[in-house]
Amino acid sequence: MVKNVSMSLAKSAVIMSLASALSRVLGFLRNTAISALFGQNELTDMLNTAFIIPDTIYLILVGGGISSAFIPVLSSYLAEGEEDSVWKVVSIAFNLVFVAVGLAVILGMIWTPQLVHIVAPGFNSEQVMYTSYLTRIVLLAILFHCLNGVLMGTEYAYQFFVATAVGPLVYNAAIIIFGLTLANSYGIAAFAISTLIGAVLNFLVQLWGIWHLKPSYRFVLNFNNEGIRKILKLMLPVTIGLSITQLNLFFNQTFIASYLPSGSINALTLASRVVLVPILFASSIGITLLPALTRIIMKNDRKAFSRYLSNALRAVIFISIPATVGLVVLGEPVIRILFEHGNFTSSDTLLTTNALVFYSLGITAYGAYEILSRAFYATKDTVTPLKLALITLLVGTVLNFTLGPLYGVSGLALAYSIAGFVNVILLFYYLQRKVQTDFKRRELLITMVKSFLAAITMGFFLTTVAKNLTLPLVGLSLMREGIELITFIVLGVLSYGCIAWVLRMEELTVFLNILSRRLRRSSGTTG
């Protein structure tokens, strides 16, 4: 039984990881298009700032509740065979989100200039007004994002991942297509408008996904529903915790950066999005792991809980440490290939690379956070992560206001990475005490040491190759650099894999077995 659940978890994680990776590629193409058309300056700073207020509304009202409360409660009902209760909860949640977020959007539109001034106090009056214009457009998109969150959370609980994988792809593709189409007429505002279009299309995809689950929707608002009360009770600490996390990110990427030279907000934003790529793997594991952990904890099987969590953390460590080393070594060519086109200059590349290098130091911490936070949610404990988030906010705020003014974007990125490690160390310590197990700390430590040794060796190898290898390529500079970067990435993956094989790392065997099964299945299907 456990083996079958593990296989299902692995397959779901692979599917979600591939979909997330493809969605991230489209996201990079979107950022590349914006960078090429407008460069890295006050325009791109204003566009990035326009997403702060809408994203905060999403995270506070919906984002935290989906993973911490909505999915666990629905999964509990499904585990007990109470499907009618599931659709009652889904209906009420959908209606509540529509009303609450709709009201927040209306109020946000009324007070937009005041809110923008709070978010980016370094902006002048003209920047505040144009950012307010962009923000109002994105606020409309957030209503659909929040409704999508409810629908996607329902699909996750049912472990139906088709629409949840396709929707974000449609969203990013729409932003690129409509953004480029409308850019001549609306300038950089075209990408705010295309965000709204993409959110609507994603909503339609999720409706299609929910339709396949044969829903039983009711037009009702009932705060006394037992499931809704459970969700609201679990959500409250997480909502406060996410507000704290968003506050730390706000100080890190916008508030202090608005006083730095023009383009600093955009540099931090682009660098953080590159760093999110390896973290997506951890997020995919966490999302697919949550329903399984919820069922396991209901059975009070602490050994299985410990085994699942330990394996997930080891997988994250195995991926994240080499990702950190790879981005430190190849950060500049990565940024140059992705963004240095059109109006995005070499000096913009250098500034963004500085942020990327120091953000990448926190990949392991934020990857592990995706797993540990959901482990707390599976136990229906959302208070402890809140308390730890408060401590992290204090540390992060001190670091942001200390390192940011001293070292600019590099200092802000480093502050964010350090705060991430503080948070994950505290989460790991208190989760051990709660579940009363060590989560196989010895195996985790061995994985960490071996991954570090393999990654450092890979880094030295890539540095040597980069200095001495020149491929005999002719043609466009972008194409040549792209092929060289892909070559370095492939060499890095192969060298890391070989060293992991020499070190007899179990994680490599797990990944190879998953890949082998997928290839055999594909071969059997096509044959």
CSV table of N, CA and C in Angstrom, one decimal, residues 332-391:
chain,number,residue,atom,x,y,z
A,332,GLU,N,25.8,34.7,-14.6
A,332,GLU,CA,25.9,35.8,-15.6
A,332,GLU,C,25.4,35.3,-17.0
A,333,PRO,N,25.9,34.2,-17.5
A,333,PRO,CA,25.4,33.8,-18.8
A,333,PRO,C,23.9,33.4,-18.8
A,334,VAL,N,23.4,32.9,-17.7
A,334,VAL,CA,22.0,32.6,-17.6
A,334,VAL,C,21.2,33.9,-17.8
A,335,ILE,N,21.6,35.0,-17.0
A,335,ILE,CA,20.8,36.3,-17.1
A,335,ILE,C,21.0,36.9,-18.5
A,336,ARG,N,22.2,36.8,-19.0
A,336,ARG,CA,22.5,37.4,-20.4
A,336,ARG,C,21.6,36.7,-21.4
A,337,ILE,N,21.6,35.4,-21.4
A,337,ILE,CA,20.8,34.6,-22.4
A,337,ILE,C,19.3,34.9,-22.3
A,338,LEU,N,18.8,34.9,-21.0
A,338,LEU,CA,17.4,35.1,-20.8
A,338,LEU,C,16.9,36.5,-21.1
A,339,PHE,N,17.7,37.5,-20.7
A,339,PHE,CA,17.2,38.9,-20.7
A,339,PHE,C,17.9,39.9,-21.5
A,340,GLU,N,19.2,39.7,-21.8
A,340,GLU,CA,20.0,40.8,-22.4
A,340,GLU,C,19.7,40.9,-23.9
A,341,HIS,N,18.5,41.5,-24.2
A,341,HIS,CA,18.1,41.7,-25.6
A,341,HIS,C,17.5,43.0,-25.7
A,342,GLY,N,17.5,43.6,-26.9
A,342,GLY,CA,16.9,44.9,-27.1
A,342,GLY,C,17.4,46.0,-26.1
A,343,ASN,N,16.5,46.5,-25.3
A,343,ASN,CA,16.9,47.6,-24.4
A,343,ASN,C,17.5,47.2,-23.1
A,344,PHE,N,17.6,45.9,-22.9
A,344,PHE,CA,18.3,45.3,-21.6
A,344,PHE,C,19.8,45.3,-21.9
A,345,THR,N,20.6,46.1,-21.1
A,345,THR,CA,22.0,46.2,-21.4
A,345,THR,C,22.9,45.3,-20.6
A,346,SER,N,24.2,45.3,-20.9
A,346,SER,CA,25.1,44.5,-20.1
A,346,SER,C,25.2,44.9,-18.7
A,347,SER,N,25.1,46.2,-18.4
A,347,SER,CA,25.1,46.7,-17.0
A,347,SER,C,23.9,46.2,-16.2
A,348,ASP,N,22.7,46.1,-17.0
A,348,ASP,CA,21.5,45.5,-16.4
A,348,ASP,C,21.8,44.0,-16.0
A,349,THR,N,22.5,43.3,-16.9
A,349,THR,CA,22.8,41.9,-16.7
A,349,THR,C,23.7,41.8,-15.4
A,350,LEU,N,24.7,42.6,-15.2
A,350,LEU,CA,25.6,42.6,-14.1
A,350,LEU,C,24.8,42.8,-12.8
A,351,LEU,N,23.9,43.8,-12.8
A,351,LEU,CA,23.2,44.1,-11.6
A,351,LEU,C,22.3,42.9,-11.2
A,352,THR,N,21.6,42.4,-12.2
A,352,THR,CA,20.7,41.2,-11.9
A,352,THR,C,21.4,40.0,-11.5
A,353,THR,N,22.6,39.8,-12.1
A,353,THR,CA,23.5,38.6,-11.7
A,353,THR,C,23.9,38.8,-10.2
A,354,ASN,N,24.2,40.0,-9.8
A,354,ASN,CA,24.6,40.1,-8.4
A,354,ASN,C,23.5,39.7,-7.4
A,355,ALA,N,22.3,40.1,-7.8
A,355,ALA,CA,21.1,39.7,-7.0
A,355,ALA,C,20.9,38.2,-7.1
A,356,LEU,N,21.1,37.6,-8.3
A,356,LEU,CA,20.9,36.2,-8.5
A,356,LEU,C,21.8,35.3,-7.6
A,357,VAL,N,23.1,35.7,-7.6
A,357,VAL,CA,24.1,34.9,-6.9
A,357,VAL,C,23.7,34.8,-5.4
A,358,PHE,N,23.3,35.9,-4.8
A,358,PHE,CA,23.0,35.9,-3.4
A,358,PHE,C,21.6,35.3,-3.1
A,359,TYR,N,20.7,35.4,-4.0
A,359,TYR,CA,19.4,34.8,-3.8
A,359,TYR,C,19.6,33.2,-3.9
A,360,SER,N,20.5,32.8,-4.8
A,360,SER,CA,20.6,31.4,-5.0
A,360,SER,C,21.2,30.6,-3.7
A,361,LEU,N,21.8,31.4,-2.9
A,361,LEU,CA,22.3,30.8,-1.6
A,361,LEU,C,21.2,30.3,-0.7
A,362,GLY,N,20.0,30.8,-0.9
A,362,GLY,CA,18.8,30.3,-0.1
A,362,GLY,C,17.9,29.3,-0.8
A,363,ILE,N,18.4,28.7,-1.9
A,363,ILE,CA,17.5,27.8,-2.6
A,363,ILE,C,17.2,26.6,-1.7
A,364,THR,N,18.2,26.0,-1.1
A,364,THR,CA,17.9,24.8,-0.2
A,364,THR,C,17.0,25.2,0.9
A,365,ALA,N,17.1,26.3,1.5
A,365,ALA,CA,16.2,26.7,2.6
A,365,ALA,C,14.8,26.9,2.2
A,366,TYR,N,14.6,27.6,1.1
A,366,TYR,CA,13.2,27.8,0.6
A,366,TYR,C,12.6,26.5,0.0
A,367,GLY,N,13.4,25.7,-0.6
A,367,GLY,CA,12.9,24.4,-1.0
A,367,GLY,C,12.5,23.5,0.1
A,368,ALA,N,13.3,23.5,1.2
A,368,ALA,CA,12.9,22.7,2.4
A,368,ALA,C,11.7,23.3,3.1
A,369,TYR,N,11.5,24.6,3.0
A,369,TYR,CA,10.3,25.2,3.6
A,369,TYR,C,9.1,24.7,2.9
A,370,GLU,N,9.1,24.5,1.6
A,370,GLU,CA,7.9,24.1,0.9
A,370,GLU,C,7.4,22.7,1.4
A,371,ILE,N,8.4,21.9,1.9
A,371,ILE,CA,8.0,20.6,2.4
A,371,ILE,C,7.6,20.7,3.9
A,372,LEU,N,8.4,21.3,4.7
A,372,LEU,CA,8.2,21.4,6.2
A,372,LEU,C,6.9,22.1,6.5
A,373,SER,N,6.6,23.2,5.8
A,373,SER,CA,5.4,24.0,6.1
A,373,SER,C,4.2,23.1,5.8
A,374,ARG,N,4.2,22.3,4.7
A,374,ARG,CA,3.0,21.5,4.4
A,374,ARG,C,2.9,20.3,5.4
A,375,ALA,N,4.1,19.9,6.0
A,375,ALA,CA,4.0,18.8,7.0
A,375,ALA,C,3.2,19.3,8.2
A,376,PHE,N,3.5,20.6,8.6
A,376,PHE,CA,2.7,21.2,9.7
A,376,PHE,C,1.2,21.3,9.3
A,377,TYR,N,0.9,21.7,8.1
A,377,TYR,CA,-0.4,21.8,7.6
A,377,TYR,C,-1.2,20.5,7.7
A,378,ALA,N,-0.4,19.4,7.3
A,378,ALA,CA,-1.0,18.1,7.3
A,378,ALA,C,-1.4,17.6,8.7
A,379,THR,N,-0.7,18.1,9.7
A,379,THR,CA,-1.0,17.8,11.1
A,379,THR,C,-2.1,18.8,11.7
A,380,LYS,N,-2.5,19.7,10.8
A,380,LYS,CA,-3.5,20.7,11.1
A,380,LYS,C,-3.0,21.7,12.2
A,381,ASP,N,-1.6,21.9,12.2
A,381,ASP,CA,-1.0,22.9,13.1
A,381,ASP,C,-0.5,24.0,12.3
A,382,THR,N,-1.3,25.1,12.3
A,382,THR,CA,-0.9,26.3,11.6
A,382,THR,C,-0.4,27.4,12.5
A,383,VAL,N,-0.4,27.2,13.8
A,383,VAL,CA,0.0,28.2,14.8
A,383,VAL,C,1.5,28.3,14.9
A,384,THR,N,2.1,27.1,15.0
A,384,THR,CA,3.6,27.0,15.1
A,384,THR,C,4.3,27.7,14.0
A,385,PRO,N,4.0,27.4,12.7
A,385,PRO,CA,4.6,28.2,11.6
A,385,PRO,C,4.5,29.7,11.7
A,386,LEU,N,3.3,30.1,12.3
A,386,LEU,CA,3.1,31.6,12.4
A,386,LEU,C,4.1,32.2,13.4
A,387,LYS,N,4.2,31.5,14.6
A,387,LYS,CA,5.2,32.0,15.6
A,387,LYS,C,6.6,32.1,15.0
A,388,LEU,N,7.0,31.0,14.2
A,388,LEU,CA,8.3,31.0,13.7
A,388,LEU,C,8.5,32.1,12.6
A,389,ALA,N,7.4,32.3,11.9
A,389,ALA,CA,7.4,33.4,10.8
A,389,ALA,C,7.6,34.8,11.4
A,390,LEU,N,7.1,35.0,12.6
A,390,LEU,CA,7.3,36.2,13.3
A,390,LEU,C,8.8,36.4,13.7
A,391,ILE,N,9.4,35.4,14.1
A,391,ILE,CA,10.9,35.4,14.4
A,391,ILE,C,11.7,35.7,13.1
